[in-house]
Short mmCIF file of C-alpha atoms in Angstrom, two decimals:
data_model
loop_
_atom_site.label_atom_id
_atom_site.label_comp_id
_atom_site.label_asym_id
_atom_site.label_seq_id
_atom_site.Cartn_x
_atom_site.Cartn_y
_atom_site.Cartn_z
CA MET A 10 -24.24 155.11 78.98
CA GLU A 11 -21.77 152.69 80.46
CA THR A 12 -18.89 151.48 78.34
CA PRO A 13 -19.53 147.78 77.65
CA HIS A 14 -17.15 144.96 78.30
CA ILE A 15 -15.16 143.81 75.30
CA ARG A 16 -16.75 140.86 73.56
CA PRO A 17 -15.25 140.44 70.09
CA ARG A 18 -16.50 137.63 67.87
CA THR A 19 -14.55 134.98 66.05
CA THR A 20 -15.89 135.38 62.57
CA ASP A 21 -16.38 133.97 59.11
CA THR A 22 -13.19 134.78 57.23
CA SER A 23 -15.12 134.90 53.95
CA ARG A 24 -17.35 137.70 55.27
CA ARG A 25 -15.69 139.11 58.33
CA THR A 26 -11.90 139.09 58.31
CA LEU A 27 -10.57 138.08 61.71
CA LEU A 28 -7.99 140.64 62.75
CA ALA A 29 -5.20 140.21 65.21
CA PHE A 30 -6.30 141.38 68.63
CA ILE A 31 -4.98 144.93 69.08
CA GLY A 32 -3.89 145.07 72.69
CA ALA A 33 -6.10 144.92 75.74
CA ALA A 34 -8.69 147.65 75.49
CA ALA A 35 -9.27 149.65 78.64
CA VAL A 36 -12.84 149.56 79.84
CA ALA A 37 -13.78 152.99 81.11
CA GLY A 38 -16.36 153.81 83.71
CA PRO A 39 -17.80 151.87 86.64
CA LEU A 40 -19.63 148.61 86.16
CA ILE A 41 -23.37 148.45 86.67
CA ALA A 42 -23.64 146.52 89.90
CA THR A 43 -27.22 145.35 89.73
CA GLN A 44 -29.94 145.34 87.13
CA THR A 45 -33.54 144.22 87.53
CA ALA A 46 -36.24 143.74 84.91
CA THR A 47 -39.63 142.18 84.45
CA ALA A 48 -40.13 139.77 81.58
CA THR A 49 -42.54 140.80 78.84
CA GLN A 50 -45.71 138.73 78.70
CA ALA A 51 -46.27 136.58 75.61
CA SER A 52 -48.71 137.92 73.05
CA PRO A 53 -52.16 136.26 72.96
CA GLY A 54 -52.30 133.31 70.60
CA VAL A 55 -48.53 132.69 70.62
CA THR A 56 -47.59 129.16 71.58
CA ALA A 57 -44.76 128.87 74.08
CA GLY A 58 -41.90 126.45 73.58
CA GLY A 59 -39.31 128.34 71.56
CA LEU A 60 -36.97 131.25 72.05
CA ASP A 61 -39.01 133.00 69.36
CA ASP A 62 -41.94 133.27 71.77
CA PRO A 63 -42.08 137.07 72.34
CA ALA A 64 -41.64 136.81 76.11
CA LYS A 65 -38.66 134.47 75.75
CA LYS A 66 -37.10 136.61 73.03
CA GLU A 67 -37.31 139.61 75.36
CA ILE A 68 -35.50 137.61 78.04
CA ALA A 69 -32.85 136.56 75.52
CA MET A 70 -32.21 140.16 74.53
CA GLN A 71 -31.88 141.22 78.16
CA ILE A 72 -29.43 138.43 79.01
CA VAL A 73 -27.27 139.11 75.95
CA CYS A 74 -27.34 142.83 76.75
CA SER A 75 -26.05 142.10 80.25
CA ALA A 76 -22.93 140.62 78.65
CA GLU A 77 -22.64 143.01 75.71
CA ASN A 78 -23.48 146.31 77.42
CA SER A 79 -23.57 145.71 81.19
CA SER A 80 -27.28 146.50 81.18
CA LEU A 81 -30.67 144.88 80.70
CA GLU A 82 -32.00 147.87 78.76
CA TRP A 83 -31.33 146.47 75.30
CA LYS A 84 -33.57 148.96 73.50
CA GLU A 85 -31.30 151.76 74.68
CA GLN A 86 -28.50 150.23 72.61
CA TYR A 87 -29.87 151.21 69.18
CA ARG A 88 -27.84 154.41 69.51
CA TYR A 89 -24.73 152.85 70.98
CA CYS A 90 -21.61 153.36 68.85
CA GLU A 91 -18.01 153.06 69.99
CA ASP A 92 -14.64 151.61 69.01
CA ILE A 93 -13.91 149.27 71.92
CA GLY A 94 -10.38 148.53 70.73
CA ASP A 95 -10.92 144.93 69.67
CA GLY A 96 -9.63 145.32 66.12
CA ARG A 97 -13.09 145.43 64.54
CA GLY A 98 -13.53 149.17 64.15
CA TYR A 99 -16.78 150.67 65.37
CA THR A 100 -19.13 148.42 67.36
CA ALA A 101 -22.69 149.69 67.35
CA GLY A 102 -26.35 148.95 67.87
CA ILE A 103 -28.36 146.30 69.67
CA ILE A 104 -26.17 143.33 68.77
CA GLY A 105 -22.76 144.90 68.21
CA PHE A 106 -22.68 145.42 64.45
CA CYS A 107 -19.05 146.12 63.50
CA SER A 108 -17.61 148.33 60.77
CA GLY A 109 -14.74 145.89 60.33
CA THR A 110 -16.77 142.68 60.08
CA GLY A 111 -19.34 143.29 57.38
CA ASP A 112 -22.54 143.14 59.39
CA MET A 113 -22.64 146.92 59.91
CA LEU A 114 -22.28 147.38 56.15
CA ASP A 115 -25.14 144.95 55.56
CA LEU A 116 -27.27 146.84 58.06
CA VAL A 117 -26.67 150.28 56.52
CA GLU A 118 -27.29 148.85 53.04
CA LEU A 119 -30.64 147.47 54.21
CA TYR A 120 -31.56 150.77 55.85
CA THR A 121 -30.65 152.63 52.67
CA GLN A 122 -32.73 150.28 50.51
CA ARG A 123 -35.70 151.10 52.69
CA LYS A 124 -34.92 154.79 53.18
CA PRO A 125 -32.51 156.02 50.48
CA ASN A 126 -31.86 159.50 51.87
CA ASN A 127 -31.02 158.47 55.42
CA ILE A 128 -28.23 160.12 57.36
CA LEU A 129 -25.93 157.06 57.17
CA ALA A 130 -26.20 156.44 53.43
CA LYS A 131 -23.27 158.74 52.71
CA TYR A 132 -20.97 156.40 54.68
CA LEU A 133 -21.59 153.35 52.48
CA PRO A 134 -18.45 153.87 50.34
CA ALA A 135 -16.32 154.22 53.49
CA LEU A 136 -17.92 151.17 55.13
CA ARG A 137 -17.09 149.11 52.06
CA GLU A 138 -13.49 150.32 52.19
CA VAL A 139 -12.93 149.64 55.89
CA ASP A 140 -14.64 146.21 55.88
CA GLY A 141 -12.11 143.70 57.18
CA THR A 142 -10.05 146.34 59.01
CA ASP A 143 -10.20 148.46 62.14
CA SER A 144 -9.88 151.69 60.15
CA HIS A 145 -12.07 154.75 60.66
CA ASP A 146 -11.12 156.22 57.28
CA GLY A 147 -14.05 158.10 55.81
CA LEU A 148 -16.07 157.69 59.01
CA ASP A 149 -14.56 160.11 61.51
CA PRO A 150 -15.42 162.52 62.95
CA THR A 151 -19.16 162.49 62.17
CA PHE A 152 -20.11 158.79 61.95
CA LYS A 153 -20.76 158.27 65.65
CA PRO A 154 -23.08 161.30 66.12
CA ASP A 155 -24.84 160.49 62.86
CA TRP A 156 -25.39 156.89 64.00
CA GLU A 157 -26.91 158.22 67.23
CA ARG A 158 -29.23 160.49 65.24
CA ALA A 159 -30.22 157.63 62.93
CA ALA A 160 -31.08 155.52 65.97
CA GLU A 161 -33.96 157.89 66.71
CA ASP A 162 -35.57 156.74 63.45
CA ARG A 163 -37.93 153.81 63.93
CA GLU A 164 -37.06 152.60 60.43
CA PHE A 165 -33.41 152.24 61.49
CA GLN A 166 -34.44 150.49 64.68
CA LYS A 167 -36.50 148.06 62.61
CA ALA A 168 -33.54 147.46 60.28
CA GLN A 169 -31.38 146.61 63.32
CA ASN A 170 -34.05 144.19 64.56
CA ASP A 171 -34.39 142.57 61.16
CA GLU A 172 -30.65 142.08 60.65
CA ARG A 173 -30.28 140.71 64.17
CA ASP A 174 -32.98 138.18 63.37
CA ARG A 175 -31.68 137.26 59.92
CA VAL A 176 -28.02 136.85 60.83
CA TYR A 177 -28.11 135.71 64.47
CA PHE A 178 -31.44 135.01 66.11
CA ASN A 179 -33.35 133.03 63.50
CA PRO A 180 -30.46 130.70 62.58
CA ALA A 181 -29.90 129.92 66.27
CA VAL A 182 -33.55 129.12 66.91
CA LYS A 183 -33.87 127.08 63.71
CA GLN A 184 -30.84 124.94 64.53
CA GLY A 185 -31.92 124.57 68.15
CA LYS A 186 -35.36 123.33 67.18
CA ALA A 187 -33.81 120.92 64.65
CA ASP A 188 -31.62 119.55 67.46
CA GLY A 189 -34.64 119.11 69.72
CA ILE A 190 -33.40 121.47 72.41
CA GLY A 191 -35.64 123.88 74.31
CA VAL A 192 -35.57 127.58 75.07
CA LEU A 193 -32.36 127.54 77.13
CA GLY A 194 -30.51 125.54 74.51
CA GLN A 195 -31.70 127.84 71.75
CA PHE A 196 -30.47 130.77 73.83
CA CYS A 197 -27.06 129.10 74.25
CA TYR A 198 -26.89 128.82 70.47
CA TYR A 199 -27.93 132.45 70.00
CA ASP A 200 -25.36 133.81 72.43
CA ALA A 201 -22.67 131.74 70.73
CA ILE A 202 -23.56 133.06 67.26
CA VAL A 203 -23.59 136.63 68.59
CA MET A 204 -20.05 136.30 69.88
CA HIS A 205 -18.44 133.91 67.42
CA GLY A 206 -20.36 134.27 64.17
CA ASP A 207 -21.30 131.26 62.10
CA GLY A 208 -18.44 130.92 59.66
CA SER A 209 -16.01 128.18 58.73
CA ASP A 210 -13.26 128.90 61.26
CA ALA A 211 -12.67 126.48 64.15
CA THR A 212 -14.28 128.68 66.78
CA SER A 213 -17.43 129.62 64.85
CA PHE A 214 -20.83 128.51 66.08
CA ARG A 215 -21.17 125.61 63.66
CA ASN A 216 -17.80 124.22 64.71
CA ILE A 217 -18.53 124.71 68.40
CA ARG A 218 -21.62 122.61 67.79
CA LYS A 219 -19.62 119.99 65.88
CA ARG A 220 -17.16 119.81 68.78
CA ALA A 221 -20.06 119.24 71.19
CA LEU A 222 -21.48 116.50 68.97
CA ARG A 223 -18.27 114.53 69.38
CA SER A 224 -19.08 114.24 73.08
CA ALA A 225 -22.86 114.02 73.26
CA LYS A 226 -25.98 113.67 71.15
CA PRO A 227 -28.81 116.22 71.15
CA PRO A 228 -32.37 115.08 71.88
CA ALA A 229 -33.17 114.89 68.15
CA GLN A 230 -30.55 112.15 67.91
CA GLY A 231 -31.73 110.34 71.02
CA GLY A 232 -29.47 112.10 73.51
CA ASP A 233 -30.17 113.70 76.88
CA GLU A 234 -30.75 117.45 76.66
CA VAL A 235 -28.83 118.42 79.82
CA THR A 236 -25.87 116.22 78.89
CA TYR A 237 -25.76 117.67 75.40
CA LEU A 238 -26.01 121.29 76.58
CA ASN A 239 -23.18 120.72 79.03
CA ALA A 240 -21.09 119.41 76.14
CA PHE A 241 -22.03 122.44 74.04
CA LEU A 242 -21.09 124.86 76.80
CA ASP A 243 -17.80 123.02 77.30
CA ALA A 244 -17.09 123.49 73.62
CA ARG A 245 -18.15 127.13 73.83
CA VAL A 246 -15.76 127.83 76.70
CA TRP A 247 -12.96 126.14 74.74
CA ALA A 248 -13.70 128.43 71.77
CA MET A 249 -13.76 131.55 73.93
CA LYS A 250 -10.38 130.74 75.42
CA GLN A 251 -8.78 130.59 71.99
CA GLU A 252 -8.86 134.37 71.80
CA GLU A 253 -7.25 136.65 74.37
CA ALA A 254 -10.24 138.95 74.68
CA HIS A 255 -12.51 136.03 75.59
CA GLU A 256 -10.65 135.05 78.75
CA ASP A 257 -13.62 135.96 80.92
CA THR A 258 -16.15 133.17 80.37
CA SER A 259 -18.65 134.36 82.99
CA ARG A 260 -21.44 134.79 80.41
CA VAL A 261 -21.33 130.99 80.30
CA ASP A 262 -20.06 130.03 83.76
CA THR A 263 -22.25 132.26 85.95
CA ALA A 264 -25.20 132.68 83.61
CA GLN A 265 -26.00 129.84 81.19
CA ARG A 266 -24.48 127.17 83.47
CA VAL A 267 -26.55 128.49 86.36
CA PHE A 268 -29.78 128.03 84.42
CA LEU A 269 -28.68 124.60 83.21
CA LYS A 270 -27.71 123.36 86.68
CA LYS A 271 -31.20 124.30 87.83
CA ARG A 272 -32.59 122.40 84.82
CA ASN A 273 -34.44 125.52 83.83
CA LEU A 274 -34.61 124.39 80.21
CA ASN A 275 -37.50 126.73 79.45
CA LEU A 276 -35.81 129.85 80.87
CA ASP A 277 -38.71 130.41 83.22
CA THR A 278 -38.56 133.45 85.46
CA PRO A 279 -37.41 134.44 87.98
CA LEU A 280 -33.86 134.37 86.65
CA ASP A 281 -30.74 135.38 88.55
CA TRP A 282 -27.25 135.38 87.09
CA LYS A 283 -23.95 137.25 87.00
CA VAL A 284 -21.75 138.50 84.18
CA TYR A 285 -18.30 139.91 84.91
CA GLY A 286 -19.24 139.65 88.58
CA ASP A 287 -22.28 141.92 88.24
CA PRO A 288 -25.64 140.48 89.41
CA TYR A 289 -28.78 140.62 87.29
CA HIS A 290 -32.38 139.64 87.90
CA ILE A 291 -35.47 139.15 85.77
CA GLY A 292 -38.58 138.57 87.85
#
């Protein structure tokens, strides 16, 4: 598979220690120039209107995957595991769980609760030791191939889905609905939590949102949705530029901004956008 672009998160220092950026990681392999996908249809009986609508959630996963893995095939990322040189150890799975930031440890603990004798359970002591560092101690040389083998297990895939929802997706949708913003706005929140986490540091999701609130009100407070989302994306770009590895803001500038300028607040297809210069399409 293609090596993804670097996209480290600014994180909660109480749960994920933010490490100094360790150099500029080289991104190997050619970029995927074009990707095309068809949106999944909503399940019967599901009411549209939120990012948690199955069809919209599928779109959200594809758009995030375009930024995280240079692909729309997000389900192929269950087996992904690599140290991308961002100071967070191994990055793996569908949402970039990291050995140095705690969320990979949480994931493997959940998997082990559900399936005690799984192939990754033996790494739990090492994952606890390396949490907060970029170390591979106790993981190499077998962790990566064992992760790839575990990813063939549907129980591990479900654990990845559940942790994605618990830590990232559900909080984004819940806050978006409370703010009165639609599918696009909820996606903007989700993408921000994926990259920045939702901790107490200045560039976490909650503080990006607070920064936006100083400039505009969300619909739930009587504000205009487009005006508020522009303020949120301004705050998001500011946060990204605080860290060297976030210098490329195309996942906002040539993706989310494109949808917002078209006032596509429901993320209706067809969708066309670019990330890192690569074009993508969902029809």
